[in-house]
Short mmCIF file of C-alpha atoms in Angstrom, two decimals:
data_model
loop_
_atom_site.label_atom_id
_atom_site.label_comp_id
_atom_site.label_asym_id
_atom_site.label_seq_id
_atom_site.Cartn_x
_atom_site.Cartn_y
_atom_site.Cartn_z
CA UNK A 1 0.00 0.00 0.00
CA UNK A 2 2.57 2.60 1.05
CA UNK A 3 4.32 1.59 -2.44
CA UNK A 4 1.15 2.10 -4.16
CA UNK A 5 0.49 5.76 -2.61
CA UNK A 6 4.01 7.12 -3.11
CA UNK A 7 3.24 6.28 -6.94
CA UNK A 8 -0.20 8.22 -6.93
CA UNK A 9 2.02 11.15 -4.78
CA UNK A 10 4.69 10.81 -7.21
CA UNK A 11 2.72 11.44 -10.22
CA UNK A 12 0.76 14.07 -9.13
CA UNK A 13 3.54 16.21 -7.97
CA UNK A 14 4.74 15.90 -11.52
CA UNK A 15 1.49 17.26 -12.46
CA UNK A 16 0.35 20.23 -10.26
CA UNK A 17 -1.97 21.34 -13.22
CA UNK A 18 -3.73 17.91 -12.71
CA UNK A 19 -3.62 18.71 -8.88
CA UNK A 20 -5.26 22.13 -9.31
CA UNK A 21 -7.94 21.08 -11.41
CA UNK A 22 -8.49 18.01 -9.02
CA UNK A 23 -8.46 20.51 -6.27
CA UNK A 24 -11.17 23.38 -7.90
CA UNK A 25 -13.69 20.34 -8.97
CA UNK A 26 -13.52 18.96 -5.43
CA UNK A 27 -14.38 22.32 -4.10
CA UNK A 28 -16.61 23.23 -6.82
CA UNK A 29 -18.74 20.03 -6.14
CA UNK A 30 -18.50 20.72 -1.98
CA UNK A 31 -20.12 24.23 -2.76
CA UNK A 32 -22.77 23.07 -5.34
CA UNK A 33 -23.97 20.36 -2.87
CA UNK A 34 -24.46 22.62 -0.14
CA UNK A 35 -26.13 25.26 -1.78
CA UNK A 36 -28.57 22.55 -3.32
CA UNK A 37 -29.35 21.28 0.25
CA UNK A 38 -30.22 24.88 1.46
CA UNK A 39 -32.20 26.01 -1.34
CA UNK A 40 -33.85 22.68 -1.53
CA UNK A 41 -34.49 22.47 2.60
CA UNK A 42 -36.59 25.30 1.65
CA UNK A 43 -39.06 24.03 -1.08
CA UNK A 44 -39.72 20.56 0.61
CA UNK A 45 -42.18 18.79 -0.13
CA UNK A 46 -44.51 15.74 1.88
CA UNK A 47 -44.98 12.60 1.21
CA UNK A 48 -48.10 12.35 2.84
CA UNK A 49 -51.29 10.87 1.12
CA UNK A 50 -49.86 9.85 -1.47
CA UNK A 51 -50.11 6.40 -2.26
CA UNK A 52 -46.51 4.53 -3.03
CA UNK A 53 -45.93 1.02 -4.69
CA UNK A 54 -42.84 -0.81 -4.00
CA UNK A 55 -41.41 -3.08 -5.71
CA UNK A 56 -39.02 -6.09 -3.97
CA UNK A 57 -40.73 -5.25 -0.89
CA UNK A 58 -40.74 -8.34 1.44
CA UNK A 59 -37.55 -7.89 2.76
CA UNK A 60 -34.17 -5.68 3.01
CA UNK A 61 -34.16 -1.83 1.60
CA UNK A 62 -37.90 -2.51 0.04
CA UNK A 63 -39.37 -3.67 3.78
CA UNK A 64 -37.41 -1.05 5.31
CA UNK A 65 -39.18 1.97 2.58
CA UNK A 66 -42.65 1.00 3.24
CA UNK A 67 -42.22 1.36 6.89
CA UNK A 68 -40.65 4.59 6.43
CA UNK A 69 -43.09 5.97 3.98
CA UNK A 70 -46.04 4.95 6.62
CA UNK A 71 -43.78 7.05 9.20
CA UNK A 72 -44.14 9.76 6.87
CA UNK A 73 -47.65 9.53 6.53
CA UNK A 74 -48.26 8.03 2.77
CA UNK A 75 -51.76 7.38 2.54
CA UNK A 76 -51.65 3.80 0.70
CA UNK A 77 -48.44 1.40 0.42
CA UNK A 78 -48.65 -1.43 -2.37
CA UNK A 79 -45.94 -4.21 -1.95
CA UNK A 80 -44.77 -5.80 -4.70
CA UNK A 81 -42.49 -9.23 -4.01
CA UNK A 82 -42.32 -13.54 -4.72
CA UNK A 83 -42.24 -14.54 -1.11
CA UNK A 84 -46.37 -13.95 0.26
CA UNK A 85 -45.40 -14.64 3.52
CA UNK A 86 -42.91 -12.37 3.92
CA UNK A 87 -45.54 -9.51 1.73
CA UNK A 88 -47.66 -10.39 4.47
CA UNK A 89 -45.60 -9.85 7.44
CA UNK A 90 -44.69 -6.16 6.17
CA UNK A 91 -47.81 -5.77 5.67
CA UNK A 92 -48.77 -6.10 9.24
CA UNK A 93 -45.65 -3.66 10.31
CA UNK A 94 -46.87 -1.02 8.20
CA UNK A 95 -50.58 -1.18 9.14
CA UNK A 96 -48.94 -1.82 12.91
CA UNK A 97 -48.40 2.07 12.45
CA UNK A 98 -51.63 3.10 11.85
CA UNK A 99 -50.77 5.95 9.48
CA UNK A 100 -51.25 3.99 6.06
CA UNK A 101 -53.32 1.62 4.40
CA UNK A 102 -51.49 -1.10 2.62
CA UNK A 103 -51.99 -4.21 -0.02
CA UNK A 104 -49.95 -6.40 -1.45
CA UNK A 105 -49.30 -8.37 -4.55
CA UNK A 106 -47.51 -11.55 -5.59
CA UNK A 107 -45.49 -10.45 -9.17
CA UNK A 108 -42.62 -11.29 -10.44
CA UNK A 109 -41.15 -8.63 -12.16
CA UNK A 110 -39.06 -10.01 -14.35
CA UNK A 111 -41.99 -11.28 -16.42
CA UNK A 112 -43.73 -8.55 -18.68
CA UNK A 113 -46.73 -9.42 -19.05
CA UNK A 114 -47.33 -10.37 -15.49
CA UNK A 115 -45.61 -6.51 -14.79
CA UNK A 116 -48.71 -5.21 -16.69
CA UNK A 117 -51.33 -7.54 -15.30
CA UNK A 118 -50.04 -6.54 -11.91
CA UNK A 119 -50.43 -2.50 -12.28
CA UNK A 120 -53.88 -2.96 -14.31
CA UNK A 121 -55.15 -4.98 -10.89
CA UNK A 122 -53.83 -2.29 -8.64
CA UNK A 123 -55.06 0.75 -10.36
CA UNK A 124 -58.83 -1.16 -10.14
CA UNK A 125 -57.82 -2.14 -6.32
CA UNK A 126 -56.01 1.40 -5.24
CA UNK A 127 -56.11 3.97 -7.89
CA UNK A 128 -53.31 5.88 -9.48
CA UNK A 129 -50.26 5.20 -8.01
CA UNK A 130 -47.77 8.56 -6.89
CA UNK A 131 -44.91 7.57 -5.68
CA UNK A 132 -43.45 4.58 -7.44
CA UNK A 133 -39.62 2.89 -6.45
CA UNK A 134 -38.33 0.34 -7.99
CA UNK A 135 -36.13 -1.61 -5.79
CA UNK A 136 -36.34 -5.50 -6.82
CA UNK A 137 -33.08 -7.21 -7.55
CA UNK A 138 -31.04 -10.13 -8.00
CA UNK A 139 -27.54 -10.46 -8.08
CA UNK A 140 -25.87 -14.37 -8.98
CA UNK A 141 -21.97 -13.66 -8.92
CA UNK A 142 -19.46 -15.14 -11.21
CA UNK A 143 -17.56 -14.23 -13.89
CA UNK A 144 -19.06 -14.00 -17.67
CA UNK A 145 -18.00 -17.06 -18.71
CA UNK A 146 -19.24 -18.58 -15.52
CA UNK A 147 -22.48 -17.13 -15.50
CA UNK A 148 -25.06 -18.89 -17.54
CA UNK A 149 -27.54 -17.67 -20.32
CA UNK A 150 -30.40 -17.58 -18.41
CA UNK A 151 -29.00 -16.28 -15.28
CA UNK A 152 -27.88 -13.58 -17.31
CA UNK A 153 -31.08 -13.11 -18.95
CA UNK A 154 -32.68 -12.78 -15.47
CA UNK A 155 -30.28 -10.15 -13.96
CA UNK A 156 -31.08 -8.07 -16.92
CA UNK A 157 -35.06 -8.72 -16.89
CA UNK A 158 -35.60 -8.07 -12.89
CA UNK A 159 -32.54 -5.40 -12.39
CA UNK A 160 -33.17 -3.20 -15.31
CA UNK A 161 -36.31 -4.42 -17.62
CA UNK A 162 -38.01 -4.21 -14.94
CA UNK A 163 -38.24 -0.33 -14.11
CA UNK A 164 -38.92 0.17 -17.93
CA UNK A 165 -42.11 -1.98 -17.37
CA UNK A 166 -43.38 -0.29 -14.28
CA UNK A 167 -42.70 3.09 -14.97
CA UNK A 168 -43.78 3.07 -18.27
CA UNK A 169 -47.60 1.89 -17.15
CA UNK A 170 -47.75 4.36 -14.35
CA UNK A 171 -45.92 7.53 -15.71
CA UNK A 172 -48.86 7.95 -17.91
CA UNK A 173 -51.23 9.12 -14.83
CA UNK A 174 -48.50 10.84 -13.27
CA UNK A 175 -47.89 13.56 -15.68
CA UNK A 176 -51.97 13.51 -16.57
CA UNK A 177 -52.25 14.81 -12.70
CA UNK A 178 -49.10 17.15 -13.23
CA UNK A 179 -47.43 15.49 -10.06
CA UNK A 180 -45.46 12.08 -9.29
CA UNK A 181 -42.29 10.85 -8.43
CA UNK A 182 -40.23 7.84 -9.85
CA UNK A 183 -37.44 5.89 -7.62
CA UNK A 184 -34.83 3.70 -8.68
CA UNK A 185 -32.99 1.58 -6.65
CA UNK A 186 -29.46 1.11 -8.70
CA UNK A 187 -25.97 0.74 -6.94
CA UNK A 188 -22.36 1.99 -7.07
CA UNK A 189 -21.70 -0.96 -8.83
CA UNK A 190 -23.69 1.29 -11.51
CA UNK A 191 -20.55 3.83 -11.61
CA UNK A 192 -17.94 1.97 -11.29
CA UNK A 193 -17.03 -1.80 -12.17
CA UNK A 194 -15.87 -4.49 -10.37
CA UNK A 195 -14.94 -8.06 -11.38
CA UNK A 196 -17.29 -11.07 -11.09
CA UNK A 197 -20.22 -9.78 -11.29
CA UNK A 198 -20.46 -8.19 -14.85
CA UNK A 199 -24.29 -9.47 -15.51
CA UNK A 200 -25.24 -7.15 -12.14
CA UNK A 201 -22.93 -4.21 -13.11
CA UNK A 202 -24.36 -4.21 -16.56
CA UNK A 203 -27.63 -3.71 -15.23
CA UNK A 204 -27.07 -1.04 -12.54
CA UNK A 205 -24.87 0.98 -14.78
CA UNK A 206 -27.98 0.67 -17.69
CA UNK A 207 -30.14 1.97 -14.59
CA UNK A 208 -27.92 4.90 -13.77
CA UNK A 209 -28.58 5.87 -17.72
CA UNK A 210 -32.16 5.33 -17.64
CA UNK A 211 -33.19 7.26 -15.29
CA UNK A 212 -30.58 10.27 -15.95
CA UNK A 213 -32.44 9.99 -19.63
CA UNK A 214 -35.79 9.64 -18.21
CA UNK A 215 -35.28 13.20 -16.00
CA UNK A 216 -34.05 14.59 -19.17
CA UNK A 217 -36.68 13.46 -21.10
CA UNK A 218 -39.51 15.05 -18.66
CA UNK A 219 -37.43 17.81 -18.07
CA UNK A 220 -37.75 19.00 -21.99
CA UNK A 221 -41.39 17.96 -22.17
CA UNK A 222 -42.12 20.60 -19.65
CA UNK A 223 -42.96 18.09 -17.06
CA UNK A 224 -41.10 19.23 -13.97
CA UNK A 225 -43.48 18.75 -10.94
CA UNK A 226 -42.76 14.59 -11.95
CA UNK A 227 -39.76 14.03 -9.96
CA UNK A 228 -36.91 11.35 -11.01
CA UNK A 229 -34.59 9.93 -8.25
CA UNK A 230 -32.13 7.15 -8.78
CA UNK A 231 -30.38 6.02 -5.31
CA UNK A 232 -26.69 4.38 -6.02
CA UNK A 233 -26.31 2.78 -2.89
CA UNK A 234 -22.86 1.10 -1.99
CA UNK A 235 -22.36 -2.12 -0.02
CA UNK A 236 -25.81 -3.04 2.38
CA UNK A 237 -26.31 -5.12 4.63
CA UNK A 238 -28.97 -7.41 2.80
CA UNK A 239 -29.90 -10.96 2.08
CA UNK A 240 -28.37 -10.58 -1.50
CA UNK A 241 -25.61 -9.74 -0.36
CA UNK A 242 -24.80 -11.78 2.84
CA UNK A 243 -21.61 -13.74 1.30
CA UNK A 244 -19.98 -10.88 0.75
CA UNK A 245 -17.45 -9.48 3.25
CA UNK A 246 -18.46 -6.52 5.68
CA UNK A 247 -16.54 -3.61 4.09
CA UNK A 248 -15.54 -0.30 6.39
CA UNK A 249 -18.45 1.98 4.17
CA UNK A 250 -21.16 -0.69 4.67
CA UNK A 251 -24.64 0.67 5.25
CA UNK A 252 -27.80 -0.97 6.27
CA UNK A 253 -31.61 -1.35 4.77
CA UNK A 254 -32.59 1.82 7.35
CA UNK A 255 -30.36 4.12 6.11
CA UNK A 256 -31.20 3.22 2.52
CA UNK A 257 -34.44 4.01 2.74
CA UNK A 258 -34.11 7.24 5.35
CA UNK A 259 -31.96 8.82 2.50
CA UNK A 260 -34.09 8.16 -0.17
CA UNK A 261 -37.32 9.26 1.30
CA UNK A 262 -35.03 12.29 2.34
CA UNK A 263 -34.20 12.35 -1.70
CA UNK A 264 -37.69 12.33 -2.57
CA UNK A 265 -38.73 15.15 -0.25
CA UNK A 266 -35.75 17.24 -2.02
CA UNK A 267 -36.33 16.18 -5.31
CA UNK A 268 -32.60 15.00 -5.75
CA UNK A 269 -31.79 13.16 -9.18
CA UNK A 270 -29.14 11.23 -8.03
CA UNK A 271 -28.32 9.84 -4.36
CA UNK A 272 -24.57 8.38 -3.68
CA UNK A 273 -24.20 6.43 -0.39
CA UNK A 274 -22.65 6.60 1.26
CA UNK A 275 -21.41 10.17 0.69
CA UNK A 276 -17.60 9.38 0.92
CA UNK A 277 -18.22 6.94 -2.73
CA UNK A 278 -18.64 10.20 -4.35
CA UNK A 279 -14.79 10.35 -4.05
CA UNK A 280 -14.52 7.56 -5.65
CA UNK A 281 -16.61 8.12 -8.48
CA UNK A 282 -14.59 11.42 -8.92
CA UNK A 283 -11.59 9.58 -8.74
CA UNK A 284 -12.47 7.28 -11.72
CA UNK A 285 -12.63 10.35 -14.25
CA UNK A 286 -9.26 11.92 -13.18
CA UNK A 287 -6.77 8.36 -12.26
CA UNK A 288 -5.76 6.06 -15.12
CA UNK A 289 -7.07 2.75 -14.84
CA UNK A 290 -4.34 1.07 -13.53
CA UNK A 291 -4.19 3.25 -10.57
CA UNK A 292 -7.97 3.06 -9.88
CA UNK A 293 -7.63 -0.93 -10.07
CA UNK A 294 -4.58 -0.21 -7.14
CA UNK A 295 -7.52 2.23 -5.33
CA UNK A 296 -10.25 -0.99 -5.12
CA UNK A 297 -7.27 -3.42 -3.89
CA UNK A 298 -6.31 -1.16 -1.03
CA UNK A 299 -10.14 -0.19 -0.19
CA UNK A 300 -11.12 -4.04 0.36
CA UNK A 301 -13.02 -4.05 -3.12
CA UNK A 302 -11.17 -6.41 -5.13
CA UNK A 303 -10.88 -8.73 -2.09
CA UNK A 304 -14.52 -9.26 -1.04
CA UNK A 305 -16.02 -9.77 -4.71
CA UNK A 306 -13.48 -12.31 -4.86
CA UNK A 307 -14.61 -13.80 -1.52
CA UNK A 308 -18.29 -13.41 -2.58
CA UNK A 309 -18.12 -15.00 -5.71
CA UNK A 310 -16.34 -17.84 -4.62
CA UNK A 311 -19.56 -18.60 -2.13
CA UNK A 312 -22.00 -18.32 -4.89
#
């Protein structure tokens, strides 16, 4: 390690223009966050009665968003998830709050049709649907040529497919009413790549694009009160991701869903957690590739995937 950062030193002290610039976009971005913060803390707005389907919602980040969103005081939750009894179960938590109402659904999201079937039966159930997040996931490790056909197939239907589907059958109502929001869950993994797991990288970093198009898309078509989030959590403490080894940035399912509720509020297109990864994603644009490789080593990064995907 201390070889590795006298290199990095080295090289930037033979490049104080590359220092200077590193140094004025650092600031630049410090300034423009908390300016946004301020001016946003000012034009917040509720999440209250609005009525909020989420989607991988029987356990993890998705269990811990539709408890949060009763805190806040949403008016309906709709669970969407494969496991009933676990729907069930956070169904009783949320109603155990006795702010919200809440249903839930057995879908599978990775199937189309069964996406569409779904929505029609909760817009006859509920109504329009507000708030919608799309969290569901699946994540199989290995390396491409270890990873079969299907399994790739499936990473790319339920990770990124997926959010096409459902926000393409409930935007429609969303900008009819001239109000909405639309939440995707993605991942770091969707700025940056590591090895073994290029089926789930693929689809995060498609997700990062999506939804940065999608805001761009309403933002030209006038539609501005329809709000766009994507949330590029790092390393939680989930099911999914139980093999792999606790790194020292981990975060848990609570402070997932805290931030992106707090996103929502604020109207924030993108969310990096936790807030130290934004150095890294910074990092990526300015260090060759070589040296970023040498930044995941140190950091842990390399290490765990290659612990994780040798448990899969």
């Amino acid at each position: 390690m201390a070889h590795f950062l006298t290199r990095v030193l080295k090289a930037l002290c033979e490049s104080p223009l590359r220092i200077l610039l590193l140094f004025f976009v650092v600031l630049f971005r410090s300034c423009q966050y908390v300016c946004v913060r301020v001016l946003r803390a000012e034009r917040r707005k509720s999440v209250s009665g609005e009525t909020v389907l989420i989607t991988g919602a029987s356990r993890g980040i998705g269990r811990c968003l539709a408890l949060e969103f009763a805190k806040h005081g949403a008016d309906t939750i709709v669970l969407w998830g494969r496991d009933e009894e676990k729907l069930s179960s956070v169904k009783k938590e949320v109603e155990d709050i006795g702010t919200s109402r809440c249903h839930y659904y057995r879908c599978d999201v990775g199937d189309r049709e069964q996406v569409y079937r779904t929505i029609q039966k909760v817009q006859e159930d509920v109504g329009t649907i507000t708030i919608l997040v799309n969290n569901a996931g699946v994540v199989h490790g290995g390396t491409l040529l270890e990873t079969k056909d299907d399994k790739i197939e499936e990473t790319l239907r339920v990770n990124t497919l997926s959010h096409f589907w459902t926000t393409k059958s409930v935007l429609p109502s969303m900008l009819a009413r001239g109000r909405g929001h639309v939440v995707g869950i993605a991942s770091t993994l969707g700025l940056f790549a590591l090895p073994g797991v290029s089926d789930y990288v693929t689809s995060k970093f498609s997700l990062v694009g999506f939804y940065e198009s999608l805001a761009a898309e309403l933002r030209e078509q006038g539609h501005r009160d329809v709000g766009v989030t994507c949330v590029c959590p790092g390393h939680t403490t989930t099911d999914m991701f139980k093999d792999l080894t606790t790194q020292p940035f981990s975060l848990t399912p609570q402070q997932v869903a805290e931030q992106t509720i707090e996103a929502v509020k604020t109207n924030q297109r993108r969310v990096i957690l936790p807030r130290v990864m934004h150095l890294t994603w910074i990092l990526k644009s300015w260090l060759p590739g070589s040296w970023m490789r040498n930044v995941l080593y140190v950091t842990g990064a390399m290490k765990d995937m290659d612990n994780f995907c040798a448990k899969r």
